[in-house]
Amino acid sequence: MTSTGCTVERHWGGGSKAGGGGKAKVGLVTKTDTNPYFVELRAAAKAAAEANGAEFSALAGQFDGDNDGQVRAIENLMQQGANTILITPSSSTGVLDAIDRARKAGVLVIALDTATEPDTAVDATFATDNFEAGRQQGAYVKAALAGKPPKLFMVDGTAGSTVDTQRHTGFLKGIGLTDASPEIKGKTPANGDQSLAQQGVENLLQRTTDINAVYTMNEPMGRGTYAALQARGLVNQLVMGSIDGGCEGVKNVRDGQYAATVMQFPKKMAEQGVLAAVEYAKTGKKPSGFVNTGSAVITDKPIPGVESQDTKWGLENCWGTK
């Protein structure tokens, strides 16, 4: 496959106005076009564009981390006359030059889901507060331990990525530890991948099986971690949390694979991004700063003091295939 990504809606002609007095021409650039999370984001943006009279086109990188593909997508959308570009950057820094060129050309650029570094590289960011999502997971795990000191494994994402760092540090805040705490019995990076998580946790279990808590950065890694723990007969002795809120993840919680997940809302990110694009095209008004699109703990084992929703609610509000 050699294309930059897939086109969801027809392309428009060039020569559009930027902000003020024109029709919204919205381009979306996601990390990939296959991940269910980004499929949901794209579908929600497309529906919002149709509902608000905006033209819409969607492109994507070929894989998570395809910065060059995202740069080509931004350039493609500019040539087509986009006056707003919504982007989930594969790297917080890898597409900054292309974003800068777009903004200098009068294009409104909004980051969805993943912040840029610096965050001022875009006009605004509509995303989950990932530190808060991590803190919610940590607070739940701490409360579920009911006063027992944690003996913790941490299954992280991609080292150095903004989302990974924010969720990791938020979890530690919620559970009341630091990276230097002796209660952390092992850490493994898994790059968001289920099989890498399983392998990493299998390696950690060779050192110790005396654990009672597990942090996982996302739900695919939660599933891989569960497989490793189940093979050693350890799943009933510990509390595991995750983050994402995909329908499969909510079902994992319902079925007891992990105790809780923290749901995020890609549909809300996409809808708010498109509405901002419509406003910009009409009036030239730009959004600014960070807009938190919210998160919610999903569990069927509620704990006093930790606000949560059950998996029935989770399945009504999750993203992906229900």
Short mmCIF file of C-alpha atoms in Angstrom, two decimals:
data_model
loop_
_atom_site.label_atom_id
_atom_site.label_comp_id
_atom_site.label_asym_id
_atom_site.label_seq_id
_atom_site.Cartn_x
_atom_site.Cartn_y
_atom_site.Cartn_z
CA MET A 1 0.00 0.00 0.00
CA THR A 2 1.54 3.30 -1.05
CA SER A 3 -1.20 5.83 -0.41
CA THR A 4 -1.02 8.23 2.52
CA GLY A 5 -4.34 7.03 3.85
CA CYS A 6 -7.97 6.63 2.95
CA THR A 7 -10.37 9.27 1.78
CA VAL A 8 -13.75 9.09 3.44
CA GLU A 9 -15.48 11.95 1.67
CA ARG A 10 -14.97 13.56 -1.72
CA HIS A 11 -12.16 16.06 -2.13
CA TRP A 12 -13.06 19.66 -2.76
CA GLY A 13 -11.41 22.14 -5.07
CA GLY A 14 -8.66 24.50 -3.96
CA GLY A 15 -8.81 28.21 -3.45
CA SER A 16 -11.09 28.26 -0.41
CA LYS A 17 -11.17 31.13 2.04
CA ALA A 18 -9.55 30.55 5.40
CA GLY A 19 -11.59 31.90 8.29
CA GLY A 20 -14.57 34.20 8.00
CA GLY A 21 -17.51 34.20 5.65
CA GLY A 22 -16.86 30.90 3.92
CA LYS A 23 -17.91 27.28 4.02
CA ALA A 24 -16.12 24.93 6.41
CA LYS A 25 -13.81 22.55 4.57
CA VAL A 26 -12.54 20.15 7.20
CA GLY A 27 -9.67 17.73 6.82
CA LEU A 28 -8.99 15.01 9.39
CA VAL A 29 -5.60 13.32 9.76
CA THR A 30 -5.52 10.30 12.10
CA LYS A 31 -2.62 8.09 13.16
CA THR A 32 -4.04 5.13 11.21
CA ASP A 33 -7.29 4.35 9.42
CA THR A 34 -7.75 0.87 10.96
CA ASN A 35 -7.53 1.29 14.75
CA PRO A 36 -11.14 1.17 16.07
CA TYR A 37 -10.55 4.30 18.14
CA PHE A 38 -9.64 6.32 15.06
CA VAL A 39 -12.40 4.69 13.01
CA GLU A 40 -14.85 6.02 15.61
CA LEU A 41 -13.19 9.45 15.57
CA ARG A 42 -13.41 9.60 11.77
CA ALA A 43 -17.04 8.44 11.64
CA ALA A 44 -18.06 11.00 14.26
CA ALA A 45 -16.25 13.82 12.45
CA LYS A 46 -17.85 12.84 9.13
CA ALA A 47 -21.34 12.75 10.68
CA ALA A 48 -20.82 16.11 12.41
CA ALA A 49 -19.58 17.67 9.17
CA GLU A 50 -22.63 16.40 7.26
CA ALA A 51 -24.97 17.65 9.98
CA ASN A 52 -23.43 21.12 9.93
CA GLY A 53 -23.06 21.63 6.18
CA ALA A 54 -19.28 21.27 6.13
CA GLU A 55 -17.26 19.48 3.47
CA PHE A 56 -15.05 16.71 4.81
CA SER A 57 -12.06 14.62 3.85
CA ALA A 58 -10.08 12.14 5.97
CA LEU A 59 -6.54 10.87 5.53
CA ALA A 60 -4.28 8.83 7.78
CA GLY A 61 -0.78 7.56 8.30
CA GLN A 62 -0.12 3.99 7.24
CA PHE A 63 0.89 2.95 10.78
CA ASP A 64 1.17 4.40 14.27
CA GLY A 65 4.29 6.56 14.12
CA ASP A 66 4.10 7.34 10.39
CA ASN A 67 5.08 11.00 10.71
CA ASP A 68 5.99 11.32 7.02
CA GLY A 69 2.57 10.00 6.02
CA GLN A 70 0.87 12.57 8.26
CA VAL A 71 3.02 15.37 6.81
CA ARG A 72 1.97 14.33 3.29
CA ALA A 73 -1.66 14.25 4.44
CA ILE A 74 -1.45 17.82 5.78
CA GLU A 75 0.12 19.02 2.54
CA ASN A 76 -2.53 17.18 0.52
CA LEU A 77 -5.36 18.79 2.48
CA MET A 78 -3.84 22.25 2.12
CA GLN A 79 -3.64 21.78 -1.65
CA GLN A 80 -7.29 20.77 -1.65
CA GLY A 81 -8.28 24.00 0.10
CA ALA A 82 -8.99 22.87 3.66
CA ASN A 83 -9.59 25.78 6.02
CA THR A 84 -9.45 23.56 9.12
CA ILE A 85 -7.27 20.52 9.76
CA LEU A 86 -8.01 18.21 12.70
CA ILE A 87 -5.07 15.94 13.53
CA THR A 88 -4.19 13.17 15.96
CA PRO A 89 -0.40 13.49 15.73
CA SER A 90 1.52 10.20 15.70
CA SER A 91 4.38 12.06 17.32
CA SER A 92 3.98 15.13 19.46
CA THR A 93 6.86 16.76 17.59
CA GLY A 94 7.11 14.94 14.24
CA VAL A 95 4.61 17.03 12.27
CA LEU A 96 5.25 20.49 13.71
CA ASP A 97 6.82 21.99 10.57
CA ALA A 98 3.86 20.95 8.42
CA ILE A 99 1.41 22.28 11.02
CA ASP A 100 3.31 25.57 11.11
CA ARG A 101 3.07 25.91 7.33
CA ALA A 102 -0.66 25.25 7.45
CA ARG A 103 -1.28 27.83 10.17
CA LYS A 104 0.79 30.45 8.34
CA ALA A 105 -1.45 29.80 5.33
CA GLY A 106 -4.51 30.68 7.41
CA VAL A 107 -5.62 27.12 8.21
CA LEU A 108 -7.07 26.46 11.66
CA VAL A 109 -5.26 23.43 13.14
CA ILE A 110 -6.76 21.52 16.07
CA ALA A 111 -5.12 18.52 17.72
CA LEU A 112 -7.52 15.75 18.70
CA ASP A 113 -6.69 13.06 21.29
CA THR A 114 -2.92 13.70 21.38
CA ALA A 115 -1.29 17.00 22.27
CA THR A 116 1.65 18.47 20.39
CA GLU A 117 4.85 19.59 22.10
CA PRO A 118 4.67 22.46 22.62
CA ASP A 119 0.91 22.61 22.84
CA THR A 120 1.04 26.08 21.27
CA ALA A 121 2.07 24.46 17.95
CA VAL A 122 -1.67 24.11 17.22
CA ASP A 123 -4.50 26.56 17.76
CA ALA A 124 -6.26 24.28 20.25
CA THR A 125 -6.34 20.71 21.56
CA PHE A 126 -9.55 18.75 22.15
CA ALA A 127 -8.61 15.62 24.09
CA THR A 128 -8.86 13.50 27.18
CA ASP A 129 -6.97 14.91 30.15
CA ASN A 130 -4.68 11.88 30.20
CA PHE A 131 -3.10 12.80 33.53
CA GLU A 132 -6.59 12.85 35.05
CA ALA A 133 -7.51 9.53 33.39
CA GLY A 134 -4.40 7.98 34.89
CA ARG A 135 -5.17 9.53 38.26
CA GLN A 136 -8.69 8.06 38.15
CA GLN A 137 -7.28 4.60 37.46
CA GLY A 138 -4.76 4.96 40.29
CA ALA A 139 -7.38 6.19 42.74
CA TYR A 140 -9.63 3.24 41.92
CA VAL A 141 -6.84 0.67 42.31
CA LYS A 142 -5.77 2.24 45.61
CA ALA A 143 -9.33 2.19 46.96
CA ALA A 144 -9.87 -1.40 45.77
CA LEU A 145 -6.79 -2.53 47.70
CA ALA A 146 -8.68 -1.46 50.85
CA GLY A 147 -5.66 -0.31 52.79
CA LYS A 148 -3.23 -3.03 51.69
CA PRO A 149 0.13 -1.66 50.53
CA PRO A 150 0.41 -1.96 46.73
CA LYS A 151 2.77 -4.45 45.13
CA LEU A 152 2.60 -3.03 41.65
CA PHE A 153 3.45 -3.89 38.06
CA MET A 154 3.28 -1.03 35.53
CA VAL A 155 2.66 -1.85 31.87
CA ASP A 156 3.48 1.33 29.96
CA GLY A 157 2.99 2.46 26.37
CA THR A 158 5.59 4.05 24.10
CA ALA A 159 8.41 5.60 26.10
CA GLY A 160 8.55 9.37 25.71
CA SER A 161 5.09 9.83 24.20
CA THR A 162 2.91 12.51 25.76
CA VAL A 163 -0.07 10.23 26.39
CA ASP A 164 2.10 7.52 27.98
CA THR A 165 3.87 9.98 30.28
CA GLN A 166 0.67 11.70 31.37
CA ARG A 167 -1.22 8.49 32.12
CA HIS A 168 1.78 6.98 33.96
CA THR A 169 2.35 10.02 36.17
CA GLY A 170 -1.38 10.45 36.76
CA PHE A 171 -1.70 6.85 37.92
CA LEU A 172 1.16 7.28 40.37
CA LYS A 173 -0.52 10.42 41.73
CA GLY A 174 -3.81 8.54 42.15
CA ILE A 175 -2.30 5.55 43.91
CA GLY A 176 0.04 7.71 46.00
CA LEU A 177 3.45 6.54 44.74
CA THR A 178 6.43 7.91 42.82
CA ASP A 179 8.63 6.27 40.21
CA ALA A 180 11.16 5.57 42.95
CA SER A 181 8.68 3.86 45.31
CA PRO A 182 9.73 0.36 46.37
CA GLU A 183 6.09 -0.73 46.04
CA ILE A 184 6.67 -0.82 42.26
CA LYS A 185 7.85 -4.37 41.66
CA GLY A 186 8.36 -4.09 37.91
CA LYS A 187 7.79 -1.96 34.81
CA THR A 188 7.66 -2.91 31.15
CA PRO A 189 7.04 -0.84 28.01
CA ALA A 190 4.65 -2.44 25.50
CA ASN A 191 4.07 0.29 22.88
CA GLY A 192 0.30 -0.12 23.18
CA ASP A 193 0.52 -3.67 21.85
CA GLN A 194 -1.27 -6.70 23.31
CA SER A 195 1.38 -9.29 22.49
CA LEU A 196 4.25 -7.09 23.69
CA ALA A 197 2.39 -6.56 26.97
CA GLN A 198 1.95 -10.30 27.43
CA GLN A 199 5.64 -10.93 26.76
CA GLY A 200 6.72 -8.09 29.04
CA VAL A 201 4.57 -9.24 31.95
CA GLU A 202 5.72 -12.85 31.48
CA ASN A 203 9.27 -11.56 31.88
CA LEU A 204 8.36 -9.58 35.01
CA LEU A 205 6.69 -12.65 36.53
CA GLN A 206 9.95 -14.55 36.27
CA ARG A 207 11.29 -12.15 38.90
CA THR A 208 8.28 -12.10 41.23
CA THR A 209 4.67 -13.22 41.43
CA ASP A 210 4.08 -11.38 44.71
CA ILE A 211 1.89 -8.61 43.28
CA ASN A 212 -1.56 -7.27 44.06
CA ALA A 213 -1.96 -4.36 41.62
CA VAL A 214 -1.35 -3.72 37.92
CA TYR A 215 -1.44 -0.51 35.89
CA THR A 216 -2.00 -0.85 32.15
CA MET A 217 -1.75 2.17 29.87
CA ASN A 218 -4.46 0.98 27.46
CA GLU A 219 -6.91 -1.87 26.96
CA PRO A 220 -5.01 -3.95 24.38
CA MET A 221 -2.13 -4.06 26.86
CA GLY A 222 -4.65 -4.91 29.57
CA ARG A 223 -5.71 -7.96 27.56
CA GLY A 224 -2.11 -9.05 27.03
CA THR A 225 -1.36 -8.56 30.72
CA TYR A 226 -4.41 -10.60 31.69
CA ALA A 227 -3.27 -13.48 29.47
CA ALA A 228 0.14 -13.55 31.18
CA LEU A 229 -1.39 -13.38 34.66
CA GLN A 230 -4.04 -15.97 33.90
CA ALA A 231 -1.40 -18.45 32.71
CA ARG A 232 0.23 -18.18 36.14
CA GLY A 233 -3.05 -18.38 38.07
CA LEU A 234 -2.66 -14.88 39.50
CA VAL A 235 -5.71 -12.99 38.29
CA ASN A 236 -7.74 -13.45 41.46
CA GLN A 237 -5.08 -12.02 43.77
CA LEU A 238 -4.81 -8.56 42.27
CA VAL A 239 -6.57 -5.39 41.10
CA MET A 240 -5.89 -4.31 37.51
CA GLY A 241 -7.03 -1.14 35.80
CA SER A 242 -6.79 0.23 32.29
CA ILE A 243 -7.74 3.23 30.12
CA ASP A 244 -9.60 3.62 26.81
CA GLY A 245 -13.31 2.84 27.03
CA GLY A 246 -13.53 0.82 23.85
CA CYS A 247 -16.49 -1.54 23.72
CA GLU A 248 -14.16 -4.55 23.87
CA GLY A 249 -12.51 -3.07 26.95
CA VAL A 250 -15.83 -2.52 28.67
CA LYS A 251 -16.71 -6.15 27.95
CA ASN A 252 -13.34 -7.14 29.46
CA VAL A 253 -14.36 -5.35 32.66
CA ARG A 254 -17.82 -6.95 32.58
CA ASP A 255 -16.23 -10.39 32.15
CA GLY A 256 -13.76 -9.85 34.98
CA GLN A 257 -10.49 -9.58 33.05
CA TYR A 258 -9.71 -6.35 34.85
CA ALA A 259 -11.51 -4.47 37.60
CA ALA A 260 -11.95 -1.08 35.94
CA THR A 261 -11.20 0.96 32.86
CA VAL A 262 -11.29 4.70 32.33
CA MET A 263 -13.41 5.66 29.32
CA GLN A 264 -12.52 8.49 26.98
CA PHE A 265 -14.82 10.02 24.38
CA PRO A 266 -13.42 10.28 20.83
CA LYS A 267 -16.86 11.13 19.43
CA LYS A 268 -16.98 14.26 21.55
CA MET A 269 -13.47 15.29 20.41
CA ALA A 270 -14.47 14.94 16.76
CA GLU A 271 -17.81 16.72 17.12
CA GLN A 272 -16.34 19.64 19.00
CA GLY A 273 -13.50 19.91 16.46
CA VAL A 274 -15.93 20.09 13.55
CA LEU A 275 -18.12 22.67 15.32
CA ALA A 276 -15.03 24.81 15.88
CA ALA A 277 -14.20 24.47 12.18
CA VAL A 278 -17.70 25.62 11.20
CA GLU A 279 -17.45 28.63 13.52
CA TYR A 280 -14.04 29.54 12.10
CA ALA A 281 -15.27 29.37 8.52
CA LYS A 282 -18.25 31.60 9.35
CA THR A 283 -16.67 34.18 11.62
CA GLY A 284 -12.90 33.71 11.71
CA LYS A 285 -13.08 32.96 15.45
CA LYS A 286 -10.53 30.38 16.59
CA PRO A 287 -10.64 28.15 19.66
CA SER A 288 -7.57 28.17 21.88
CA GLY A 289 -5.87 26.16 24.59
CA PHE A 290 -6.74 22.71 25.93
CA VAL A 291 -10.35 21.51 25.95
CA ASN A 292 -10.89 18.47 28.17
CA THR A 293 -13.44 16.11 26.60
CA GLY A 294 -13.80 14.11 29.81
CA SER A 295 -13.26 10.61 31.16
CA ALA A 296 -15.20 8.17 33.37
CA VAL A 297 -14.30 5.14 35.47
CA ILE A 298 -16.18 2.02 34.30
CA THR A 299 -16.51 -0.85 36.78
CA ASP A 300 -19.01 -3.34 38.13
CA LYS A 301 -17.23 -3.18 41.50
CA PRO A 302 -17.98 0.38 42.63
CA ILE A 303 -16.11 1.75 45.61
CA PRO A 304 -17.29 4.57 47.88
CA GLY A 305 -15.38 7.76 47.18
CA VAL A 306 -14.57 6.88 43.56
CA GLU A 307 -17.13 8.14 41.06
CA SER A 308 -17.88 5.46 38.46
CA GLN A 309 -20.39 4.02 36.00
CA ASP A 310 -21.23 0.34 35.49
CA THR A 311 -20.56 -1.68 32.35
CA LYS A 312 -24.18 -1.38 31.21
CA TRP A 313 -23.67 2.39 30.97
CA GLY A 314 -20.24 1.74 29.52
CA LEU A 315 -21.63 -0.37 26.68
CA GLU A 316 -24.14 2.36 25.88
CA ASN A 317 -21.40 4.98 25.62
CA CYS A 318 -18.33 3.07 24.43
CA TRP A 319 -16.61 3.41 21.07
CA GLY A 320 -15.93 0.60 18.61
CA THR A 321 -18.02 -2.47 17.82
CA LYS A 322 -20.70 -3.08 20.44
#
